[in-house]
CSV table of C-alpha atoms in Angstrom, one decimal:
chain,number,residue,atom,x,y,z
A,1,UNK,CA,46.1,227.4,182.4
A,2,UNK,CA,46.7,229.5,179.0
A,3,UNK,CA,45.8,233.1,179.7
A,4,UNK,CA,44.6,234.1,176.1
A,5,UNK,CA,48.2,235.6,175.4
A,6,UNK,CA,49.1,232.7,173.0
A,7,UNK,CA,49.1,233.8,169.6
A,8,UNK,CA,46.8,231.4,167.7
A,9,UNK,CA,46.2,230.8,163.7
A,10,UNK,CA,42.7,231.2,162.1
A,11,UNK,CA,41.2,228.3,160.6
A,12,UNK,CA,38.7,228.0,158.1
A,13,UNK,CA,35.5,228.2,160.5
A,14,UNK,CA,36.3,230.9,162.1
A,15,UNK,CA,38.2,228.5,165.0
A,16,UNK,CA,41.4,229.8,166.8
A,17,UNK,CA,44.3,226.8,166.8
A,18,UNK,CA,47.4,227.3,168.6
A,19,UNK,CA,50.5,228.5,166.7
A,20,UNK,CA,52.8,226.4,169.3
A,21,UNK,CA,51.3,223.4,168.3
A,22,UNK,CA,52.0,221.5,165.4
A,23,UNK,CA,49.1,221.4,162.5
A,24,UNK,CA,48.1,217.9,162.2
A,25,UNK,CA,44.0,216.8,160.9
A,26,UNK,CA,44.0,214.5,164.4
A,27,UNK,CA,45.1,217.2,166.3
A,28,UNK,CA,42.6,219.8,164.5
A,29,UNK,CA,39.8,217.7,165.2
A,30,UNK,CA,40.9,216.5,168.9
A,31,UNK,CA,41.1,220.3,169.5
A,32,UNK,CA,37.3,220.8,168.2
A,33,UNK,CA,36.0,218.5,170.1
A,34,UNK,CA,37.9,219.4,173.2
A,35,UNK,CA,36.6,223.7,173.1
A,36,UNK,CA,33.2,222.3,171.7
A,37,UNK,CA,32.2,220.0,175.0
A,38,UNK,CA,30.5,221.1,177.7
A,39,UNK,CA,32.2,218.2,179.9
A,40,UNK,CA,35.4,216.7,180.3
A,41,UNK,CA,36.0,213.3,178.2
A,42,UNK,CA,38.3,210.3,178.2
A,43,UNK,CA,40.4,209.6,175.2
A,44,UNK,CA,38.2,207.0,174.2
A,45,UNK,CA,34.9,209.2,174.1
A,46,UNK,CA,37.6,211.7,171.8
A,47,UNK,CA,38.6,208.9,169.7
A,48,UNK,CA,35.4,207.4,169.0
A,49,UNK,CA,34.0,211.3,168.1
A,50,UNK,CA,37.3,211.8,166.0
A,51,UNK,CA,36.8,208.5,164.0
A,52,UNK,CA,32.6,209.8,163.7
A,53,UNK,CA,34.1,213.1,162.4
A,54,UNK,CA,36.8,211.8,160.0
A,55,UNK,CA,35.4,209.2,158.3
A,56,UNK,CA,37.6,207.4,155.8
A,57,UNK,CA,40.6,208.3,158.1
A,58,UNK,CA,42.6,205.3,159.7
A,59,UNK,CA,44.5,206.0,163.0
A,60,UNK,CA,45.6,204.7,166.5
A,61,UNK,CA,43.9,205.6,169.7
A,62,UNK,CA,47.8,206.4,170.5
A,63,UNK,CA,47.3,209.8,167.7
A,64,UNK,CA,44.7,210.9,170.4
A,65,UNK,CA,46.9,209.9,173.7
A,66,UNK,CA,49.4,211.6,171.7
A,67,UNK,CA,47.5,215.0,170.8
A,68,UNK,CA,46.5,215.2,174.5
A,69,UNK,CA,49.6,214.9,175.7
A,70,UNK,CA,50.7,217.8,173.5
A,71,UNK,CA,47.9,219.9,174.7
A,72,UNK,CA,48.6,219.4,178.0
A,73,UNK,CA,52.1,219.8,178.1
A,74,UNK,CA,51.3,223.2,176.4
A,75,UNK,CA,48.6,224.1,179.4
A,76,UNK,CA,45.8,224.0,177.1
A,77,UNK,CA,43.9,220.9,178.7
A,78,UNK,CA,43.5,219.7,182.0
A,79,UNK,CA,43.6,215.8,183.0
A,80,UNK,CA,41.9,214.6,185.8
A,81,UNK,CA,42.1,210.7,187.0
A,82,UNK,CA,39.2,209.5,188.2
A,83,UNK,CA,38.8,208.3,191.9
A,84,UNK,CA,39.4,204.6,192.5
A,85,UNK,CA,40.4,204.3,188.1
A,86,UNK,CA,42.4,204.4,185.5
A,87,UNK,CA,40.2,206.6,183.3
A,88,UNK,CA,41.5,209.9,182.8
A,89,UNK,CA,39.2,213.0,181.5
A,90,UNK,CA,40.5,215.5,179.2
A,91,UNK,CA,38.9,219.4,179.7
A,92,UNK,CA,39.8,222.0,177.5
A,93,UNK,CA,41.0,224.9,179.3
A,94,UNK,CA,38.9,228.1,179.3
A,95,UNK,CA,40.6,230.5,181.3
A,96,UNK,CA,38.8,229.6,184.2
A,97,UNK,CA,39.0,226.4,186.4
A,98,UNK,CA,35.6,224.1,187.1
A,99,UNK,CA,35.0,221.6,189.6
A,100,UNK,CA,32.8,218.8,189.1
A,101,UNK,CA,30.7,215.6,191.1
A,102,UNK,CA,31.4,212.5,189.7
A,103,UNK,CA,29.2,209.4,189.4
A,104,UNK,CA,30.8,206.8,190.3
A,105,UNK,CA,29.4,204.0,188.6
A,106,UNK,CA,28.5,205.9,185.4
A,107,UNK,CA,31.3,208.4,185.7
A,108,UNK,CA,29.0,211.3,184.9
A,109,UNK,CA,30.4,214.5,185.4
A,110,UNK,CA,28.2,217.5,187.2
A,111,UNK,CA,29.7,220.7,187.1
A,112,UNK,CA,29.4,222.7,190.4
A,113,UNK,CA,27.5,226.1,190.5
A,114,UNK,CA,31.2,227.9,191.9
A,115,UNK,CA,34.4,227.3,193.4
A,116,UNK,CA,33.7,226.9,197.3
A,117,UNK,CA,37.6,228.2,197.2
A,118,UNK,CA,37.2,230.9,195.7
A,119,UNK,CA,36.7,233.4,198.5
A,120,UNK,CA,37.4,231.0,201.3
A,121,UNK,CA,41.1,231.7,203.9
A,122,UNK,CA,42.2,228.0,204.0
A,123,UNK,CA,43.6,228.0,207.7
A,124,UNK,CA,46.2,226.3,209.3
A,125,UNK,CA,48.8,226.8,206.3
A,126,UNK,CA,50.2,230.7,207.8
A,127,UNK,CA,52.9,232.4,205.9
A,128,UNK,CA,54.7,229.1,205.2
A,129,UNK,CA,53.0,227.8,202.4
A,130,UNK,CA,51.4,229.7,199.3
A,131,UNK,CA,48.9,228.5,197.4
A,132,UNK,CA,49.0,228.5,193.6
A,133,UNK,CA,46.2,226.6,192.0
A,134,UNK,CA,43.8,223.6,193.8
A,135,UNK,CA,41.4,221.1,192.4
A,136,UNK,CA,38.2,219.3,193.5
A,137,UNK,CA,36.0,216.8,192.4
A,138,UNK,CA,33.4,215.3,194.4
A,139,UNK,CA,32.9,212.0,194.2
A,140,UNK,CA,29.6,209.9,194.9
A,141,UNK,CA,26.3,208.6,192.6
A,142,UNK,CA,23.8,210.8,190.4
A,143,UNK,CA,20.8,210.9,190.4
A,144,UNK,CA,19.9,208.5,187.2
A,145,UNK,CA,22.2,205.9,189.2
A,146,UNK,CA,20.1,206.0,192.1
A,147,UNK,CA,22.5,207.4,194.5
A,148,UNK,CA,23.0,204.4,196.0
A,149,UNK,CA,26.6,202.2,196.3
A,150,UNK,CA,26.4,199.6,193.7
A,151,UNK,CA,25.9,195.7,194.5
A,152,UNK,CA,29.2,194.2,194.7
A,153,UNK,CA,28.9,190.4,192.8
């Protein structure tokens, strides 16, 4: 997680882009789209905004895999694999961590209220083991999806 220490260059709307990371219009525009959602996304829901947003502009969905993987190397996004998938969701990191509920058949992300680690002692682990960071998802069917398990065919 990047701690706001990172020395960043100002870009023409006002928006913050990290100095450690190399300049590129993909990356630019990945990086919008990233600190502008609300919700984590896949690559493909990235690329298919980045191709809406640069219009014109012919490039691989492998300039997105790419610009992710730069980002995350660099701690400023999180990946998450879903649950019983190979989709993987891209969050932009905000200083603070989120857990979410995930649909499972429309892979809907619902962020949750509050950590329930936050203030919690997990027992059992004594003075042999130190905790330095968790993650969470819950995993089951929204509301829109009917909550119930899908029909298999």
């Amino acid at each position: 997680m990047r701690d706001g220490n990172v020395s960043s260059e100002k870009m023409e709307e006002g928006i913050l882009f990290p100095k450690d990371i190399k300049k590129t219009k993909q990356r630019v525009e990945i990086f919008r789209i990233l600190s502008e959602s609300s919700r984590p996304m896949s690559a493909a829901e990235i690329y298919q905004c980045l191709m809406n947003r640069m219009d014109g502009t012919s490039f691989a969905i492998s300039t997105v895999y790419r610009g992710l993987a730069v980002f995350e190397e660099k701690g400023y996004v999180t990946k998450s694999t879903l649950m019983g998938s190979e989709t993987c969701c891209y969050e932009w990191n905000q200083g603070r961590h989120r857990h979410y509920a995930v649909c499972l058949k429309c892979h809907k992300f619902v962020p949750l209220e509050s950590c329930p680690f936050e203030h919690a002692k997990i027992h059992g682990l004594g003075k042999d083991f130190t905790i330095t960071g968790h993650k969470l998802e819950l995993y089951g069917f929204c509301r829109e999806c009917g909550g119930k398990i899908p029909e298999t065919e």
